[in-house]
PDB file of C-alpha atoms in Angstrom:
ATOM      1  CA  MET A   1     -20.938  -4.997   8.088  1.00 47.00           C
ATOM      2  CA  GLU A   2     -18.575  -2.184   9.042  1.00 57.00           C
ATOM      3  CA  ASP A   3     -19.338   1.515   8.311  1.00 84.00           C
ATOM      4  CA  LYS A   4     -17.276   3.098   5.647  1.00 93.00           C
ATOM      5  CA  THR A   5     -13.883   1.617   5.753  1.00 97.00           C
ATOM      6  CA  VAL A   6     -12.219   4.599   3.583  1.00 98.00           C
ATOM      7  CA  LEU A   7     -13.043   8.127   4.253  1.00 97.00           C
ATOM      8  CA  TYR A   8     -12.822  10.846   1.490  1.00 98.00           C
ATOM      9  CA  GLU A   9     -12.254  14.405   2.166  1.00 97.00           C
ATOM     10  CA  LYS A  10     -11.412  17.266  -0.156  1.00 97.00           C
ATOM     11  CA  HIS A  11      -9.601  20.463   1.101  1.00 97.00           C
ATOM     12  CA  ASP A  12      -9.653  23.104  -1.671  1.00 96.00           C
ATOM     13  CA  ARG A  13      -7.189  21.448  -4.196  1.00 97.00           C
ATOM     14  CA  ILE A  14      -6.218  18.541  -2.024  1.00 98.00           C
ATOM     15  CA  ALA A  15      -8.052  15.328  -1.769  1.00 98.00           C
ATOM     16  CA  ARG A  16      -7.634  12.829   1.225  1.00 98.00           C
ATOM     17  CA  VAL A  17      -8.256   9.280   1.137  1.00 98.00           C
ATOM     18  CA  ILE A  18      -8.049   7.998   4.570  1.00 98.00           C
ATOM     19  CA  LEU A  19      -7.956   4.090   5.291  1.00 98.00           C
ATOM     20  CA  ASN A  20     -10.645   3.861   8.461  1.00 97.00           C
ATOM     21  CA  ARG A  21     -10.187   0.327  10.091  1.00 97.00           C
ATOM     22  CA  PRO A  22      -8.003   1.671  13.120  1.00 97.00           C
ATOM     23  CA  ARG A  23      -9.452  -1.159  15.290  1.00 95.00           C
ATOM     24  CA  TYR A  24      -7.654  -3.542  12.984  1.00 96.00           C
ATOM     25  CA  ARG A  25      -4.673  -1.271  12.328  1.00 97.00           C
ATOM     26  CA  ASN A  26      -6.181  -0.536   8.803  1.00 97.00           C
ATOM     27  CA  ALA A  27      -5.874  -4.128   7.651  1.00 96.00           C
ATOM     28  CA  GLN A  28      -6.506  -4.372   3.815  1.00 97.00           C
ATOM     29  CA  SER A  29     -10.003  -6.238   3.498  1.00 96.00           C
ATOM     30  CA  ARG A  30     -11.651  -6.589   0.040  1.00 96.00           C
ATOM     31  CA  ARG A  31     -14.026  -3.803   1.038  1.00 96.00           C
ATOM     32  CA  LEU A  32     -11.220  -1.396   2.092  1.00 98.00           C
ATOM     33  CA  LEU A  33      -9.354  -1.865  -1.297  1.00 98.00           C
ATOM     34  CA  GLU A  34     -12.621  -1.483  -3.485  1.00 97.00           C
ATOM     35  CA  GLU A  35     -13.532   1.519  -1.448  1.00 97.00           C
ATOM     36  CA  MET A  36     -10.055   2.936  -1.944  1.00 98.00           C
ATOM     37  CA  ASP A  37     -10.039   2.327  -5.580  1.00 98.00           C
ATOM     38  CA  HIS A  38     -13.485   4.263  -5.757  1.00 98.00           C
ATOM     39  CA  ALA A  39     -12.211   7.283  -3.729  1.00 98.00           C
ATOM     40  CA  PHE A  40      -8.944   7.304  -6.087  1.00 98.00           C
ATOM     41  CA  ALA A  41     -11.038   7.428  -9.059  1.00 98.00           C
ATOM     42  CA  THR A  42     -13.288  10.305  -7.555  1.00 98.00           C
ATOM     43  CA  ALA A  43     -10.246  12.385  -6.888  1.00 98.00           C
ATOM     44  CA  ASN A  44      -8.730  11.541 -10.298  1.00 98.00           C
ATOM     45  CA  ALA A  45     -11.717  12.653 -12.215  1.00 98.00           C
ATOM     46  CA  ASP A  46     -12.226  15.853 -10.200  1.00 98.00           C
ATOM     47  CA  ASP A  47     -10.349  18.774 -12.069  1.00 96.00           C
ATOM     48  CA  ASP A  48     -10.307  20.873  -8.899  1.00 96.00           C
ATOM     49  CA  VAL A  49      -8.187  18.282  -7.364  1.00 98.00           C
ATOM     50  CA  ARG A  50      -4.251  18.869  -7.876  1.00 98.00           C
ATOM     51  CA  VAL A  51      -2.882  16.323  -5.091  1.00 98.00           C
ATOM     52  CA  ILE A  52      -4.224  13.103  -3.493  1.00 98.00           C
ATOM     53  CA  ILE A  53      -3.010  12.098  -0.018  1.00 98.00           C
ATOM     54  CA  LEU A  54      -3.329   8.589   1.175  1.00 98.00           C
ATOM     55  CA  SER A  55      -3.249   8.048   5.127  1.00 98.00           C
ATOM     56  CA  GLY A  56      -4.485   5.862   7.889  1.00 98.00           C
ATOM     57  CA  ALA A  57      -6.998   6.755  10.865  1.00 97.00           C
ATOM     58  CA  GLY A  58      -5.641   5.715  14.386  1.00 97.00           C
ATOM     59  CA  ASP A  59      -2.036   4.912  15.270  1.00 97.00           C
ATOM     60  CA  ASN A  60      -0.882   3.018  12.323  1.00 98.00           C
ATOM     61  CA  PHE A  61      -0.826   3.416   8.616  1.00 98.00           C
ATOM     62  CA  CYS A  62      -1.635  -0.244   7.614  1.00 98.00           C
ATOM     63  CA  SER A  63      -0.773  -3.536   9.186  1.00 96.00           C
ATOM     64  CA  GLY A  64      -0.997  -5.317   5.705  1.00 95.00           C
ATOM     65  CA  HIS A  65      -3.549  -7.783   4.391  1.00 95.00           C
ATOM     66  CA  ASP A  66      -6.631  -8.866   6.198  1.00 94.00           C
ATOM     67  CA  LEU A  67      -5.887 -12.563   6.959  1.00 88.00           C
ATOM     68  CA  GLY A  68      -9.375 -13.150   8.659  1.00 89.00           C
ATOM     69  CA  THR A  69     -11.384 -10.435  10.727  1.00 93.00           C
ATOM     70  CA  PRO A  70     -14.951 -11.429  11.101  1.00 94.00           C
ATOM     71  CA  GLU A  71     -15.862  -8.708   8.618  1.00 94.00           C
ATOM     72  CA  GLU A  72     -13.609  -9.903   5.933  1.00 93.00           C
ATOM     73  CA  LYS A  73     -14.769 -13.592   6.454  1.00 91.00           C
ATOM     74  CA  GLU A  74     -18.383 -12.565   6.139  1.00 95.00           C
ATOM     75  CA  ASP A  75     -17.549 -10.728   3.007  1.00 92.00           C
ATOM     76  CA  GLN A  76     -15.742 -13.772   1.530  1.00 90.00           C
ATOM     77  CA  GLN A  77     -18.729 -15.929   2.207  1.00 92.00           C
ATOM     78  CA  ARG A  78     -21.345 -13.462   0.499  1.00 94.00           C
ATOM     79  CA  ARG A  79     -18.948 -12.643  -2.607  1.00 94.00           C
ATOM     80  CA  PRO A  80     -16.443 -15.806  -2.858  1.00 91.00           C
ATOM     81  CA  PHE A  81     -13.829 -15.660  -5.777  1.00 89.00           C
ATOM     82  CA  PRO A  82     -14.117 -18.753  -7.739  1.00 88.00           C
ATOM     83  CA  LYS A  83     -12.796 -21.880  -5.920  1.00 84.00           C
ATOM     84  CA  GLY A  84      -9.290 -23.302  -6.615  1.00 83.00           C
ATOM     85  CA  VAL A  85      -5.982 -22.190  -7.657  1.00 84.00           C
ATOM     86  CA  ARG A  86      -7.436 -19.926 -10.505  1.00 88.00           C
ATOM     87  CA  GLY A  87      -9.700 -18.332  -8.092  1.00 87.00           C
ATOM     88  CA  GLU A  88      -6.820 -17.660  -5.506  1.00 86.00           C
ATOM     89  CA  TYR A  89      -4.545 -16.206  -8.260  1.00 89.00           C
ATOM     90  CA  ALA A  90      -7.326 -13.970  -9.569  1.00 91.00           C
ATOM     91  CA  ARG A  91      -7.930 -12.788  -6.097  1.00 91.00           C
ATOM     92  CA  SER A  92      -4.336 -11.853  -5.389  1.00 91.00           C
ATOM     93  CA  ARG A  93      -3.908 -10.348  -8.806  1.00 93.00           C
ATOM     94  CA  GLN A  94      -6.907  -8.178  -8.816  1.00 93.00           C
ATOM     95  CA  LEU A  95      -6.845  -6.941  -5.267  1.00 94.00           C
ATOM     96  CA  PHE A  96      -3.046  -6.410  -4.704  1.00 96.00           C
ATOM     97  CA  LEU A  97      -1.234  -6.284  -8.174  1.00 96.00           C
ATOM     98  CA  ASP A  98      -3.660  -4.597 -10.667  1.00 97.00           C
ATOM     99  CA  ASN A  99      -5.061  -2.179  -8.027  1.00 97.00           C
ATOM    100  CA  ALA A 100      -1.471  -0.926  -7.085  1.00 97.00           C
ATOM    101  CA  LEU A 101      -0.253  -0.659 -10.740  1.00 98.00           C
ATOM    102  CA  ARG A 102      -3.455   1.335 -11.393  1.00 98.00           C
ATOM    103  CA  TRP A 103      -2.896   3.730  -8.567  1.00 98.00           C
ATOM    104  CA  ARG A 104       0.873   4.117  -9.139  1.00 98.00           C
ATOM    105  CA  ASP A 105      -0.366   5.636 -12.627  1.00 98.00           C
ATOM    106  CA  LEU A 106      -3.221   8.035 -11.259  1.00 98.00           C
ATOM    107  CA  ASP A 107      -2.870  11.312 -13.279  1.00 97.00           C
ATOM    108  CA  LYS A 108      -2.305  13.456 -10.006  1.00 98.00           C
ATOM    109  CA  PRO A 109       0.730  13.235  -7.815  1.00 98.00           C
ATOM    110  CA  THR A 110       0.097  11.057  -4.563  1.00 98.00           C
ATOM    111  CA  ILE A 111       1.513  11.327  -1.230  1.00 99.00           C
ATOM    112  CA  ALA A 112       1.472   8.415   1.473  1.00 99.00           C
ATOM    113  CA  GLN A 113       1.321   9.954   4.805  1.00 98.00           C
ATOM    114  CA  VAL A 114       2.532   7.001   7.076  1.00 98.00           C
ATOM    115  CA  GLN A 115       2.716   6.506  10.756  1.00 98.00           C
ATOM    116  CA  GLY A 116       3.324   3.525  12.976  1.00 98.00           C
ATOM    117  CA  LEU A 117       3.304   0.243  11.332  1.00 97.00           C
ATOM    118  CA  CYS A 118       3.587  -0.088   7.544  1.00 98.00           C
ATOM    119  CA  ILE A 119       3.622  -3.889   7.133  1.00 97.00           C
ATOM    120  CA  PHE A 120       3.629  -5.937   3.679  1.00 96.00           C
ATOM    121  CA  GLY A 121       0.318  -4.833   2.079  1.00 96.00           C
ATOM    122  CA  GLY A 122       0.898  -1.456   3.656  1.00 97.00           C
ATOM    123  CA  TRP A 123       4.295  -1.033   2.147  1.00 98.00           C
ATOM    124  CA  ILE A 124       2.360  -2.088  -1.270  1.00 98.00           C
ATOM    125  CA  LEU A 125       0.033   0.958  -0.782  1.00 98.00           C
ATOM    126  CA  ALA A 126       2.965   3.491   0.108  1.00 98.00           C
ATOM    127  CA  ALA A 127       5.254   2.424  -2.785  1.00 98.00           C
ATOM    128  CA  ALA A 128       2.372   2.945  -5.327  1.00 98.00           C
ATOM    129  CA  MET A 129       2.382   6.634  -4.100  1.00 98.00           C
ATOM    130  CA  ASP A 130       4.618   9.178  -5.740  1.00 98.00           C
ATOM    131  CA  LEU A 131       6.017  10.488  -2.582  1.00 98.00           C
ATOM    132  CA  VAL A 132       6.059   9.343   1.113  1.00 98.00           C
ATOM    133  CA  VAL A 133       6.005  11.436   4.441  1.00 99.00           C
ATOM    134  CA  ALA A 134       6.702   9.358   7.381  1.00 98.00           C
ATOM    135  CA  SER A 135       6.302  10.207  11.075  1.00 98.00           C
ATOM    136  CA  ASP A 136       9.698   9.401  13.215  1.00 98.00           C
ATOM    137  CA  ASP A 137       8.041   6.458  14.782  1.00 98.00           C
ATOM    138  CA  ALA A 138       6.944   4.827  11.372  1.00 98.00           C
ATOM    139  CA  LYS A 139       8.200   1.126  10.849  1.00 98.00           C
ATOM    140  CA  PHE A 140       8.361  -0.372   7.505  1.00 98.00           C
ATOM    141  CA  LEU A 141       8.279  -3.982   6.645  1.00 97.00           C
ATOM    142  CA  PRO A 142       8.758  -5.278   3.067  1.00 96.00           C
ATOM    143  CA  ALA A 143       8.679  -8.782   1.637  1.00 95.00           C
ATOM    144  CA  LEU A 144       8.278 -10.676  -1.595  1.00 94.00           C
ATOM    145  CA  LEU A 145       4.974  -8.957  -2.155  1.00 94.00           C
ATOM    146  CA  GLN A 146       2.242  -9.191  -4.916  1.00 95.00           C
ATOM    147  CA  TYR A 147       3.456  -5.518  -6.090  1.00 96.00           C
ATOM    148  CA  PHE A 148       7.117  -6.263  -5.487  1.00 97.00           C
ATOM    149  CA  SER A 149       8.592  -2.794  -6.241  1.00 97.00           C
ATOM    150  CA  ILE A 150      11.379  -3.074  -3.479  1.00 96.00           C
ATOM    151  CA  PRO A 151      14.235  -3.546  -5.877  1.00 96.00           C
ATOM    152  CA  TRP A 152      13.083  -0.146  -7.383  1.00 96.00           C
ATOM    153  CA  ASP A 153      12.254   1.549  -3.931  1.00 97.00           C
ATOM    154  CA  MET A 154      15.880   1.373  -2.754  1.00 96.00           C
ATOM    155  CA  PRO A 155      19.230  -0.130  -3.843  1.00 96.00           C
ATOM    156  CA  PRO A 156      19.025  -3.747  -4.729  1.00 97.00           C
ATOM    157  CA  ARG A 157      21.866  -4.755  -2.200  1.00 98.00           C
ATOM    158  CA  LYS A 158      20.084  -3.102   0.668  1.00 97.00           C
ATOM    159  CA  ALA A 159      16.820  -4.541  -0.728  1.00 97.00           C
ATOM    160  CA  LYS A 160      18.456  -8.114  -0.486  1.00 97.00           C
ATOM    161  CA  GLU A 161      19.918  -7.557   3.063  1.00 97.00           C
ATOM    162  CA  ILE A 162      16.697  -6.419   4.714  1.00 97.00           C
ATOM    163  CA  LEU A 163      14.528  -8.977   2.951  1.00 96.00           C
ATOM    164  CA  PHE A 164      16.953 -11.902   3.851  1.00 96.00           C
ATOM    165  CA  GLN A 165      16.376 -10.911   7.601  1.00 94.00           C
ATOM    166  CA  SER A 166      12.580 -10.168   7.338  1.00 94.00           C
ATOM    167  CA  ARG A 167      13.603  -6.892   9.428  1.00 96.00           C
ATOM    168  CA  PHE A 168      11.859  -3.607   9.867  1.00 97.00           C
ATOM    169  CA  VAL A 169      13.131  -0.502   8.471  1.00 98.00           C
ATOM    170  CA  ASP A 170      12.640   2.564  10.669  1.00 98.00           C
ATOM    171  CA  ALA A 171      11.713   5.843   9.099  1.00 98.00           C
ATOM    172  CA  ASP A 172      15.398   7.443   9.231  1.00 98.00           C
ATOM    173  CA  GLU A 173      16.707   4.449   7.278  1.00 98.00           C
ATOM    174  CA  ALA A 174      13.788   4.550   4.925  1.00 98.00           C
ATOM    175  CA  CYS A 175      14.572   8.177   4.121  1.00 98.00           C
ATOM    176  CA  ARG A 176      18.407   7.387   3.804  1.00 98.00           C
ATOM    177  CA  LEU A 177      17.422   4.561   1.054  1.00 98.00           C
ATOM    178  CA  GLY A 178      15.336   6.772  -0.804  1.00 97.00           C
ATOM    179  CA  PHE A 179      11.997   5.179   0.019  1.00 98.00           C
ATOM    180  CA  VAL A 180      10.794   8.188   2.176  1.00 98.00           C
ATOM    181  CA  ASN A 181      10.991  11.748   0.992  1.00 98.00           C
ATOM    182  CA  MET A 182      10.571  13.518   4.546  1.00 98.00           C
ATOM    183  CA  VAL A 183      10.607  12.419   8.312  1.00 98.00           C
ATOM    184  CA  VAL A 184       8.654  14.695  10.615  1.00 98.00           C
ATOM    185  CA  PRO A 185       7.705  14.314  14.164  1.00 98.00           C
ATOM    186  CA  ARG A 186       4.533  12.308  14.742  1.00 98.00           C
ATOM    187  CA  ALA A 187       2.670  15.462  15.835  1.00 98.00           C
ATOM    188  CA  GLU A 188       3.470  17.400  12.659  1.00 98.00           C
ATOM    189  CA  LEU A 189       2.643  14.491  10.387  1.00 98.00           C
ATOM    190  CA  GLU A 190      -0.662  15.669   8.922  1.00 98.00           C
ATOM    191  CA  ALA A 191       0.321  19.214   8.986  1.00 98.00           C
ATOM    192  CA  GLU A 192       3.575  18.669   7.245  1.00 98.00           C
ATOM    193  CA  THR A 193       1.962  16.406   4.339  1.00 98.00           C
ATOM    194  CA  MET A 194      -0.608  18.933   4.002  1.00 98.00           C
ATOM    195  CA  ALA A 195       1.954  21.734   3.578  1.00 98.00           C
ATOM    196  CA  LEU A 196       3.834  19.558   0.969  1.00 98.00           C
ATOM    197  CA  ALA A 197       0.660  18.832  -0.834  1.00 98.00           C
ATOM    198  CA  ASN A 198      -0.224  22.509  -1.110  1.00 98.00           C
ATOM    199  CA  ARG A 199       3.235  23.652  -2.339  1.00 98.00           C
ATOM    200  CA  ILE A 200       2.784  20.880  -5.283  1.00 98.00           C
ATOM    201  CA  ALA A 201      -0.805  22.153  -5.767  1.00 98.00           C
ATOM    202  CA  GLU A 202       0.784  25.455  -6.866  1.00 97.00           C
ATOM    203  CA  SER A 203       2.288  24.268  -9.811  1.00 97.00           C
ATOM    204  CA  ASP A 204       0.273  23.801 -13.170  1.00 96.00           C
ATOM    205  CA  ARG A 205      -1.890  20.678 -13.141  1.00 94.00           C
ATOM    206  CA  PHE A 206      -0.963  19.783 -16.776  1.00 96.00           C
ATOM    207  CA  THR A 207       2.901  20.141 -15.790  1.00 97.00           C
ATOM    208  CA  LEU A 208       2.390  17.967 -12.804  1.00 97.00           C
ATOM    209  CA  ARG A 209       0.752  15.145 -14.936  1.00 97.00           C
ATOM    210  CA  MET A 210       3.514  15.238 -17.515  1.00 98.00           C
ATOM    211  CA  VAL A 211       6.188  15.061 -15.159  1.00 98.00           C
ATOM    212  CA  LYS A 212       4.597  12.195 -13.472  1.00 98.00           C
ATOM    213  CA  TRP A 213       4.030  10.277 -16.900  1.00 97.00           C
ATOM    214  CA  ALA A 214       7.546  10.963 -17.870  1.00 98.00           C
ATOM    215  CA  VAL A 215       9.195   9.563 -14.734  1.00 98.00           C
ATOM    216  CA  ASN A 216       6.926   6.589 -14.673  1.00 98.00           C
ATOM    217  CA  SER A 217       7.490   6.132 -18.346  1.00 98.00           C
ATOM    218  CA  ALA A 218      11.236   5.964 -17.748  1.00 98.00           C
ATOM    219  CA  GLN A 219      10.936   3.460 -15.002  1.00 98.00           C
ATOM    220  CA  ASP A 220       8.844   1.497 -17.259  1.00 98.00           C
ATOM    221  CA  ALA A 221      11.462   1.604 -20.252  1.00 98.00           C
ATOM    222  CA  MET A 222      13.817  -0.031 -17.674  1.00 97.00           C
ATOM    223  CA  GLY A 223      11.281  -2.737 -17.024  1.00 97.00           C
ATOM    224  CA  PHE A 224       9.467  -1.641 -13.856  1.00 97.00           C
ATOM    225  CA  SER A 225       5.935  -2.887 -14.812  1.00 96.00           C
ATOM    226  CA  THR A 226       7.087  -6.041 -16.239  1.00 96.00           C
ATOM    227  CA  ALA A 227       9.250  -6.975 -13.458  1.00 96.00           C
ATOM    228  CA  ILE A 228       6.455  -6.330 -11.047  1.00 96.00           C
ATOM    229  CA  ARG A 229       4.050  -8.469 -12.995  1.00 96.00           C
ATOM    230  CA  ASN A 230       6.716 -11.362 -13.210  1.00 95.00           C
ATOM    231  CA  ALA A 231       7.305 -11.104  -9.724  1.00 94.00           C
ATOM    232  CA  HIS A 232       3.636 -11.837  -8.820  1.00 93.00           C
ATOM    233  CA  SER A 233       4.362 -15.418  -9.827  1.00 91.00           C
ATOM    234  CA  HIS A 234       7.221 -15.761  -7.570  1.00 90.00           C
ATOM    235  CA  HIS A 235       5.110 -14.292  -4.787  1.00 89.00           C
ATOM    236  CA  MET A 236       2.320 -17.000  -5.470  1.00 87.00           C
ATOM    237  CA  VAL A 237       5.055 -19.858  -5.385  1.00 87.00           C
ATOM    238  CA  LEU A 238       6.331 -18.606  -2.123  1.00 84.00           C
ATOM    239  CA  GLY A 239       3.016 -18.532  -0.432  1.00 77.00           C
ATOM    240  CA  ILE A 240       2.077 -22.101  -1.841  1.00 78.00           C
ATOM    241  CA  ASP A 241       1.836 -23.620   1.672  1.00 73.00           C
ATOM    242  CA  GLY A 242      -0.662 -20.864   2.715  1.00 70.00           C
ATOM    243  CA  LEU A 243      -2.542 -21.290  -0.757  1.00 69.00           C
ATOM    244  CA  ILE A 244      -3.046 -25.172   0.082  1.00 70.00           C
ATOM    245  CA  ALA A 245      -4.367 -24.483   3.472  1.00 69.00           C
ATOM    246  CA  ARG A 246      -6.960 -21.912   2.328  1.00 67.00           C
ATOM    247  CA  LEU A 247      -8.131 -24.247  -0.577  1.00 68.00           C
ATOM    248  CA  GLU A 248      -8.377 -27.059   2.156  1.00 71.00           C
ATOM    249  CA  GLY A 249     -10.483 -24.528   4.328  1.00 71.00           C
ATOM    250  CA  LYS A 250      -7.765 -24.384   7.178  1.00 71.00           C
ATOM    251  CA  GLU A 251      -7.483 -21.656   9.439  1.00 70.00           C
ATOM    252  CA  LEU A 252      -4.930 -19.112   8.406  1.00 65.00           C
ATOM    253  CA  PRO A 253      -2.239 -17.793  11.005  1.00 66.00           C
ATOM    254  CA  LYS A 254      -2.951 -14.343  12.484  1.00 66.00           C
ATOM    255  CA  ARG A 255       0.378 -13.227  11.228  1.00 67.00           C
ATOM    256  CA  MET A 256       2.670 -14.173   8.225  1.00 68.00           C
ATOM    257  CA  PRO A 257       5.810 -15.617   9.340  1.00 68.00           C
ATOM    258  CA  GLY A 258       8.102 -12.771   8.098  1.00 74.00           C
ATOM    259  CA  VAL A 259       5.844 -10.481  10.431  1.00 79.00           C
ATOM    260  CA  ASP A 260       6.306 -12.566  13.605  1.00 74.00           C
ATOM    261  CA  GLN A 261      10.197 -12.773  12.757  1.00 78.00           C
ATOM    262  CA  ALA A 262      10.531  -9.028  12.325  1.00 79.00           C
ATOM    263  CA  LEU A 263       8.369  -8.436  15.452  1.00 77.00           C
ATOM    264  CA  LYS A 264      10.677 -10.725  17.550  1.00 77.00           C
ATOM    265  CA  LYS A 265      13.749  -8.571  16.543  1.00 74.00           C
ATOM    266  CA  VAL A 266      11.984  -5.540  17.645  1.00 74.00           C
ATOM    267  CA  LYS A 267      11.068  -6.927  21.032  1.00 65.00           C
ATOM    268  CA  LYS A 268      14.799  -8.036  21.806  1.00 58.00           C
TER     269      LYS A 268
END
């Protein structure tokens, strides 16, 4: 098995949760998601921590779901979900929907520090954070995901245009659309994210908590959480071919079709 797939650091009032699978562009294995959840819970329970930063080791923030690295396959054999459609639904909901909703509602302000690729599941992680700081080389690829926040992350017509084409959104466009808060040079990404976190940490922690709850509650009053949960069913229907292949024990493709489509546009 791998060493720790997530690193946890504490810098005075700032906690850092670091995805640590750079070999696989920080693809989301079950272990990584579980270790992330533990790290977030640790930071959330620590009264000294005011702000939590989520980042990825290496050149990329997160390339999405782990579709079959040797470590993930071994873990699936040791700890299988129940067989059949119910098991696949439970796996999808537990790992990607329930986790993201819980991380969105952490008591403390959260910041995603994004560089390089932020694909599909990577978008979920960034979207579940309160703020996003991106390097100037960051590339975001959304889709009809388990945590389908895209219509809330940007204007709906732009969301449709991007999703219809399966195309990347670069850092500057993501900032213009409101998904990203700041775009900074790659070399300054960590320093600028830490500086923002420290400025936020100067605020009273009870005020930070009440402001976050108020904003999240306003979204929920407009239907955010209900829409996210409902869209998970649409995601499952969209992935029915892959679901059948998985149930039949067939090898899954190395990439989802939408990723290949987006990468071809970049290479042109």
